[in-house]
mmCIF file of C-alpha atoms and ligand atoms in Angstrom:
data_model
loop_
_atom_site.group_PDB
_atom_site.id
_atom_site.type_symbol
_atom_site.label_atom_id
_atom_site.label_comp_id
_atom_site.label_asym_id
_atom_site.label_seq_id
_atom_site.Cartn_x
_atom_site.Cartn_y
_atom_site.Cartn_z
ATOM 1 C CA MET T 1307 -67.093 -25.598 45.940
ATOM 2 C CA ILE T 1308 -63.684 -24.272 46.921
ATOM 3 C CA THR T 1309 -60.427 -25.377 45.329
ATOM 4 C CA PRO T 1310 -57.882 -27.540 47.160
ATOM 5 C CA GLU T 1311 -55.572 -24.515 47.364
ATOM 6 C CA VAL T 1312 -58.182 -22.378 49.120
ATOM 7 C CA PHE T 1313 -59.014 -25.248 51.463
ATOM 8 C CA LEU T 1314 -55.361 -25.758 52.418
ATOM 9 C CA ASN T 1315 -54.948 -22.042 52.918
ATOM 10 C CA ASN T 1316 -58.028 -21.933 55.177
ATOM 11 C CA LEU T 1317 -56.723 -24.966 57.015
ATOM 12 C CA SER T 1318 -53.423 -23.320 57.809
ATOM 13 C CA LYS T 1319 -55.276 -20.269 59.149
ATOM 14 C CA VAL T 1320 -57.441 -22.446 61.397
ATOM 15 C CA LYS T 1321 -54.402 -24.364 62.621
ATOM 16 C CA ALA T 1322 -52.634 -21.096 63.423
ATOM 17 C CA LEU T 1323 -55.635 -19.929 65.467
ATOM 18 C CA MET T 1324 -55.729 -23.260 67.281
ATOM 19 C CA ALA T 1325 -52.012 -23.041 68.066
ATOM 20 C CA LYS T 1326 -52.412 -19.486 69.338
ATOM 21 C CA ALA T 1327 -55.315 -20.416 71.610
ATOM 22 C CA CYS T 1328 -53.438 -23.469 72.936
ATOM 23 C CA ASP T 1329 -50.343 -21.387 73.656
ATOM 24 C CA ALA T 1330 -52.390 -18.666 75.350
ATOM 25 C CA SER T 1331 -53.954 -21.199 77.702
ATOM 26 C CA GLY T 1332 -50.859 -23.311 78.320
ATOM 27 C CA ARG T 1333 -52.259 -26.370 76.559
ATOM 28 C CA SER T 1334 -50.292 -28.624 74.259
ATOM 29 C CA HIS T 1335 -51.339 -28.582 70.610
ATOM 30 C CA GLU T 1336 -52.040 -32.332 70.635
ATOM 31 C CA GLU T 1337 -54.820 -31.903 73.192
ATOM 32 C CA VAL T 1338 -57.181 -30.345 70.654
ATOM 33 C CA THR T 1339 -58.444 -32.181 67.569
ATOM 34 C CA LEU T 1340 -59.964 -30.462 64.550
ATOM 35 C CA LEU T 1341 -63.035 -32.100 63.017
ATOM 36 C CA PRO T 1342 -63.842 -30.675 59.561
ATOM 37 C CA VAL T 1343 -67.607 -30.231 59.150
ATOM 38 C CA THR T 1344 -68.650 -30.955 55.564
ATOM 39 C CA LYS T 1345 -72.436 -30.547 55.885
ATOM 40 C CA THR T 1346 -74.159 -28.741 53.014
ATOM 41 C CA TRP T 1347 -70.996 -29.083 50.873
ATOM 42 C CA PRO T 1348 -70.618 -31.663 48.115
ATOM 43 C CA ALA T 1349 -68.824 -34.964 48.694
ATOM 44 C CA GLU T 1350 -65.715 -33.257 47.354
ATOM 45 C CA ALA T 1351 -65.346 -31.458 50.699
ATOM 46 C CA ALA T 1352 -64.961 -34.768 52.530
ATOM 47 C CA ARG T 1353 -62.535 -35.954 49.871
ATOM 48 C CA LEU T 1354 -60.426 -32.818 50.417
ATOM 49 C CA ALA T 1355 -60.408 -33.390 54.163
ATOM 50 C CA PHE T 1356 -59.432 -37.072 53.948
ATOM 51 C CA SER T 1357 -56.742 -36.298 51.357
ATOM 52 C CA ALA T 1358 -55.318 -33.659 53.703
ATOM 53 C CA GLY T 1359 -54.870 -36.367 56.341
ATOM 54 C CA PHE T 1360 -57.992 -35.999 58.487
ATOM 55 C CA CYS T 1361 -59.363 -39.326 59.684
ATOM 56 C CA SER T 1362 -62.930 -38.048 60.304
ATOM 57 C CA VAL T 1363 -65.434 -35.503 59.060
ATOM 58 C CA GLY T 1364 -68.641 -34.259 60.715
ATOM 59 C CA GLU T 1365 -72.079 -34.274 59.103
ATOM 60 C CA ASN T 1366 -75.360 -33.184 60.650
ATOM 61 C CA ARG T 1367 -77.883 -35.103 58.537
ATOM 62 C CA VAL T 1368 -77.960 -38.850 58.152
ATOM 63 C CA MET T 1369 -79.280 -39.107 54.596
ATOM 64 C CA GLU T 1370 -76.972 -36.396 53.272
ATOM 65 C CA ALA T 1371 -74.004 -38.152 54.874
ATOM 66 C CA LEU T 1372 -74.978 -41.595 53.524
ATOM 67 C CA GLU T 1373 -75.144 -40.201 49.993
ATOM 68 C CA LYS T 1374 -71.685 -38.702 50.292
ATOM 69 C CA MET T 1375 -70.227 -41.896 51.758
ATOM 70 C CA GLU T 1376 -71.234 -43.649 48.532
ATOM 71 C CA MET T 1377 -69.337 -41.072 46.515
ATOM 72 C CA VAL T 1378 -66.132 -40.916 48.532
ATOM 73 C CA SER T 1379 -63.689 -43.786 48.083
ATOM 74 C CA GLU T 1380 -60.944 -42.351 50.283
ATOM 75 C CA PRO T 1381 -60.923 -44.162 53.623
ATOM 76 C CA GLY T 1382 -62.218 -42.049 56.501
ATOM 77 C CA ASN T 1383 -64.731 -41.898 59.314
ATOM 78 C CA TRP T 1384 -67.996 -39.999 59.481
ATOM 79 C CA GLU T 1385 -69.324 -38.563 62.723
ATOM 80 C CA LEU T 1386 -72.889 -37.435 63.218
ATOM 81 C CA ILE T 1387 -73.068 -34.039 64.902
ATOM 82 C CA GLY T 1388 -76.712 -33.101 64.226
ATOM 83 C CA HIS T 1389 -80.028 -34.124 65.752
ATOM 84 C CA LEU T 1390 -80.813 -37.776 65.040
ATOM 85 C CA GLN T 1391 -84.433 -38.725 64.360
ATOM 86 C CA SER T 1392 -85.581 -42.089 65.691
ATOM 87 C CA ASN T 1393 -86.430 -43.421 62.237
ATOM 88 C CA LYS T 1394 -82.817 -42.894 61.104
ATOM 89 C CA VAL T 1395 -81.174 -44.712 64.013
ATOM 90 C CA LYS T 1396 -81.020 -47.954 62.032
ATOM 91 C CA PHE T 1397 -78.513 -46.379 59.612
ATOM 92 C CA ILE T 1398 -75.964 -45.561 62.306
ATOM 93 C CA PRO T 1399 -74.010 -48.783 63.028
ATOM 94 C CA ASN T 1400 -71.245 -49.556 60.515
ATOM 95 C CA LYS T 1401 -71.706 -46.182 58.844
ATOM 96 C CA PHE T 1402 -70.958 -43.576 61.481
ATOM 97 C CA SER T 1403 -67.930 -43.886 63.731
ATOM 98 C CA ARG T 1404 -69.533 -41.827 66.481
ATOM 99 C CA VAL T 1405 -72.733 -39.947 67.294
ATOM 100 C CA GLN T 1406 -72.040 -36.657 69.071
ATOM 101 C CA SER T 1407 -75.662 -35.587 69.270
ATOM 102 C CA VAL T 1408 -77.345 -38.002 71.679
ATOM 103 C CA ASP T 1409 -79.993 -35.803 73.246
ATOM 104 C CA SER T 1410 -82.807 -37.939 74.697
ATOM 105 C CA GLU T 1411 -83.296 -41.152 76.681
ATOM 106 C CA LYS T 1412 -85.448 -42.527 73.898
ATOM 107 C CA LEU T 1413 -82.552 -42.063 71.482
ATOM 108 C CA LEU T 1414 -80.164 -43.699 73.953
ATOM 109 C CA ARG T 1415 -82.359 -46.795 74.129
ATOM 110 C CA ARG T 1416 -82.767 -46.999 70.379
ATOM 111 C CA LEU T 1417 -79.055 -46.602 69.704
ATOM 112 C CA ASP T 1418 -78.268 -49.231 72.326
ATOM 113 C CA ALA T 1419 -80.727 -51.615 70.664
ATOM 114 C CA VAL T 1420 -79.357 -51.177 67.110
ATOM 115 C CA ALA T 1421 -75.798 -51.500 68.392
ATOM 116 C CA ALA T 1422 -76.745 -54.734 70.155
ATOM 117 C CA THR T 1423 -78.263 -56.090 66.935
ATOM 118 C CA ALA T 1424 -75.151 -55.066 64.985
ATOM 119 C CA ASN T 1425 -73.033 -56.638 67.715
ATOM 120 C CA CYS T 1426 -70.945 -53.497 68.187
ATOM 121 C CA ARG T 1427 -70.250 -50.897 70.815
ATOM 122 C CA LEU T 1428 -71.273 -47.527 69.496
ATOM 123 C CA ARG T 1429 -69.205 -44.496 70.470
ATOM 124 C CA VAL T 1430 -71.332 -41.555 71.607
ATOM 125 C CA LEU T 1431 -71.173 -38.092 73.114
ATOM 126 C CA LEU T 1432 -74.066 -36.659 75.088
ATOM 127 C CA GLN T 1433 -75.286 -33.325 73.757
ATOM 128 C CA VAL T 1434 -75.921 -30.763 76.453
ATOM 129 C CA ASN T 1435 -77.786 -27.533 75.825
ATOM 130 C CA ALA T 1436 -75.266 -25.707 77.975
ATOM 131 C CA GLY T 1437 -76.530 -22.284 76.929
ATOM 132 C CA GLU T 1438 -80.116 -23.345 77.817
ATOM 133 C CA ASP T 1439 -81.245 -22.047 74.442
ATOM 134 C CA PRO T 1440 -84.837 -23.193 73.771
ATOM 135 C CA ALA T 1441 -84.100 -23.267 70.020
ATOM 136 C CA LYS T 1442 -81.396 -25.891 70.432
ATOM 137 C CA PHE T 1443 -81.354 -29.629 70.980
ATOM 138 C CA GLY T 1444 -79.583 -31.168 73.936
ATOM 139 C CA ILE T 1445 -80.405 -32.042 77.485
ATOM 140 C CA PHE T 1446 -80.392 -29.261 80.038
ATOM 141 C CA PRO T 1447 -77.454 -29.108 82.450
ATOM 142 C CA GLU T 1448 -79.645 -30.012 85.430
ATOM 143 C CA GLU T 1449 -80.744 -33.223 83.684
ATOM 144 C CA THR T 1450 -77.253 -34.493 82.954
ATOM 145 C CA ASP T 1451 -76.867 -36.635 86.087
ATOM 146 C CA SER T 1452 -79.861 -38.804 85.320
ATOM 147 C CA PHE T 1453 -79.078 -38.772 81.615
ATOM 148 C CA LEU T 1454 -75.504 -39.918 82.174
ATOM 149 C CA GLU T 1455 -76.734 -42.624 84.509
ATOM 150 C CA ALA T 1456 -79.073 -43.880 81.803
ATOM 151 C CA ALA T 1457 -76.312 -43.708 79.181
ATOM 152 C CA LEU T 1458 -73.869 -45.659 81.335
ATOM 153 C CA SER T 1459 -76.438 -48.412 81.758
ATOM 154 C CA CYS T 1460 -76.528 -48.988 77.975
ATOM 155 C CA SER T 1461 -74.077 -51.835 77.507
ATOM 156 C CA HIS T 1462 -73.661 -51.322 73.757
ATOM 157 C CA LEU T 1463 -72.819 -47.642 74.012
ATOM 158 C CA LYS T 1464 -69.429 -46.217 74.851
ATOM 159 C CA VAL T 1465 -69.897 -42.771 76.366
ATOM 160 C CA GLU T 1466 -66.753 -40.835 75.484
ATOM 161 C CA GLY T 1467 -67.751 -37.379 76.642
ATOM 162 C CA LEU T 1468 -70.021 -34.412 76.054
ATOM 163 C CA MET T 1469 -70.855 -32.051 73.210
ATOM 164 C CA THR T 1470 -72.372 -28.580 73.187
ATOM 165 C CA ILE T 1471 -73.120 -25.649 70.890
ATOM 166 C CA ALA T 1472 -72.716 -22.205 72.457
ATOM 167 C CA PRO T 1473 -75.371 -19.519 71.946
ATOM 168 C CA PHE T 1474 -74.770 -17.563 68.748
ATOM 169 C CA ALA T 1475 -73.479 -14.165 69.875
ATOM 170 C CA PRO T 1476 -70.592 -13.150 67.606
ATOM 171 C CA GLU T 1477 -70.567 -9.599 68.940
ATOM 172 C CA ASN T 1478 -70.005 -10.765 72.500
ATOM 173 C CA PRO T 1479 -67.385 -13.534 72.940
ATOM 174 C CA SER T 1480 -67.978 -13.655 76.698
ATOM 175 C CA VAL T 1481 -71.327 -15.407 76.055
ATOM 176 C CA ALA T 1482 -69.554 -18.383 74.438
ATOM 177 C CA ARG T 1483 -66.729 -18.252 76.976
ATOM 178 C CA ASN T 1484 -69.099 -18.428 79.957
ATOM 179 C CA CYS T 1485 -71.050 -21.233 78.319
ATOM 180 C CA PHE T 1486 -67.904 -23.282 77.614
ATOM 181 C CA GLU T 1487 -66.477 -22.725 81.076
ATOM 182 C CA SER T 1488 -69.620 -23.830 82.867
ATOM 183 C CA PHE T 1489 -69.839 -26.788 80.482
ATOM 184 C CA ARG T 1490 -66.317 -27.902 81.380
ATOM 185 C CA GLU T 1491 -67.120 -27.526 85.073
ATOM 186 C CA LEU T 1492 -70.205 -29.670 84.550
ATOM 187 C CA ARG T 1493 -68.060 -32.367 82.902
ATOM 188 C CA ASP T 1494 -65.510 -32.234 85.729
ATOM 189 C CA ARG T 1495 -68.279 -32.574 88.324
ATOM 190 C CA LEU T 1496 -69.820 -35.566 86.515
ATOM 191 C CA VAL T 1497 -66.422 -37.270 86.266
ATOM 192 C CA GLY T 1498 -66.028 -36.843 90.021
ATOM 193 C CA SER T 1499 -69.470 -37.972 91.057
ATOM 194 C CA PHE T 1500 -69.769 -40.937 88.646
ATOM 195 C CA GLN T 1501 -66.092 -41.942 88.787
ATOM 196 C CA VAL T 1502 -66.024 -42.330 85.000
ATOM 197 C CA GLU T 1503 -63.808 -40.947 82.280
ATOM 198 C CA LEU T 1504 -65.440 -38.380 79.995
ATOM 199 C CA PRO T 1505 -62.351 -37.305 78.080
ATOM 200 C CA GLU T 1506 -63.987 -35.799 75.026
ATOM 201 C CA LEU T 1507 -65.280 -32.249 75.354
ATOM 202 C CA SER T 1508 -66.609 -31.359 71.910
ATOM 203 C CA MET T 1509 -67.124 -27.608 71.836
ATOM 204 C CA GLY T 1510 -66.166 -24.745 69.560
ATOM 205 C CA MET T 1511 -67.033 -23.928 65.930
ATOM 206 C CA SER T 1512 -65.714 -21.439 63.364
ATOM 207 C CA GLY T 1513 -66.910 -18.405 65.316
ATOM 208 C CA ASP T 1514 -65.931 -19.416 68.832
ATOM 209 C CA MET T 1515 -63.114 -21.953 68.608
ATOM 210 C CA GLU T 1516 -60.594 -19.806 70.455
ATOM 211 C CA GLU T 1517 -62.892 -19.357 73.465
ATOM 212 C CA ALA T 1518 -63.615 -23.098 73.397
ATOM 213 C CA ILE T 1519 -59.950 -24.093 73.350
ATOM 214 C CA ARG T 1520 -59.165 -21.713 76.184
ATOM 215 C CA ALA T 1521 -61.986 -23.265 78.202
ATOM 216 C CA GLY T 1522 -60.726 -26.825 77.674
ATOM 217 C CA SER T 1523 -62.195 -28.114 74.411
ATOM 218 C CA THR T 1524 -60.667 -31.344 73.092
ATOM 219 C CA LEU T 1525 -62.536 -31.283 69.777
ATOM 220 C CA ILE T 1526 -63.520 -28.311 67.676
ATOM 221 C CA ARG T 1527 -66.039 -28.820 64.864
ATOM 222 C CA VAL T 1528 -65.241 -26.400 62.073
ATOM 223 C CA GLY T 1529 -67.152 -25.912 58.827
ATOM 224 C CA SER T 1530 -67.294 -22.435 57.342
ATOM 225 C CA ALA T 1531 -63.769 -21.378 58.338
ATOM 226 C CA LEU T 1532 -62.482 -24.309 56.243
ATOM 227 C CA PHE T 1533 -64.946 -24.607 53.378
ATOM 228 C CA GLY T 1534 -66.541 -21.153 53.164
ATOM 229 C CA GLU T 1535 -69.758 -19.555 54.380
ATOM 230 C CA ARG T 1536 -72.951 -21.569 54.056
ATOM 231 C CA VAL T 1537 -76.097 -19.899 52.798
ATOM 232 C CA GLN T 1538 -77.905 -20.838 56.013
ATOM 233 C CA ARG T 1539 -76.448 -21.448 59.436
ATOM 234 C CA ASN T 1540 -78.115 -24.896 59.325
ATOM 235 C CA LEU T 1541 -77.025 -25.911 62.787
ATOM 236 C CA SER T 1542 -78.864 -28.848 64.125
ATOM 237 C CA ILE T 1543 -81.871 -29.437 61.941
HETATM 238 C C1 LIG H 502 -72.565 -26.728 61.338
HETATM 239 C C2 LIG H 502 -72.085 -27.205 62.625
HETATM 240 C C3 LIG H 502 -70.783 -26.913 63.053
HETATM 241 C C4 LIG H 502 -69.803 -26.075 62.244
HETATM 242 O O1 LIG H 502 -70.255 -24.765 62.141
HETATM 243 P P1 LIG H 502 -69.326 -23.601 61.515
HETATM 244 O O2 LIG H 502 -69.832 -22.376 62.149
HETATM 245 O O3 LIG H 502 -69.532 -23.645 60.051
HETATM 246 O O4 LIG H 502 -67.919 -23.923 61.866
HETATM 247 C C5 LIG H 502 -70.386 -27.396 64.282
HETATM 248 N N1 LIG H 502 -71.214 -28.140 65.049
HETATM 249 C C6 LIG H 502 -72.461 -28.450 64.671
HETATM 250 C C7 LIG H 502 -73.303 -29.272 65.571
HETATM 251 C C8 LIG H 502 -72.944 -27.993 63.450
HETATM 252 O O5 LIG H 502 -74.197 -28.309 63.096
#
């Protein structure tokens, strides 16, 4: 686990990259939020993030996140960014502030039902497989109209926007750029045709955050650039 000094040093590098990408695309720095991703790291990583002033961290596995929540006394929110199995849905209300990885109608219905039981309105993002990568979770772009319609009919869910993971192609940034641009266009089209607000566009990770910000990201999810390289990429499973 890295030291607080290394973390703060990494953080200032990430913030500098964010500022540069915002400036290059004429966006104000406040338009883009950084979500530290603490998956695979000990609870100490979340503690570092909350102590540095972040109000949320991202985790991709429910049980791993629940364990860390027990160990972290600093106040802060936990967002789920990884695939959610049906049998774990019951753990979501009161524990996770938002689920970014809603990727099936079955999951929509189950989340709506547990939120109703918990008497809350659960904040969600719909995960789109914008790169149409068969190895990734998320609904395909051509399914988003019917998926959004279903999501909007769930009275205990608050649909705040969309999330995507670009194809992994570090040697060719135009792959991520094209993916993010068509994803933003998809969001803009949905906003027009459904007359709803979908303000959150969660896209961009350590390797492609600059492309994401230039294409209109409002939320970048960053793990390894803050906490160090993981042994495995461990994306969504
Ligand atoms: C792991 C993960 C991230 C962060 O990845 P890094 O490359 O370490 O920044 C972002 N989003 C999701 C969905 C992830 O699973």
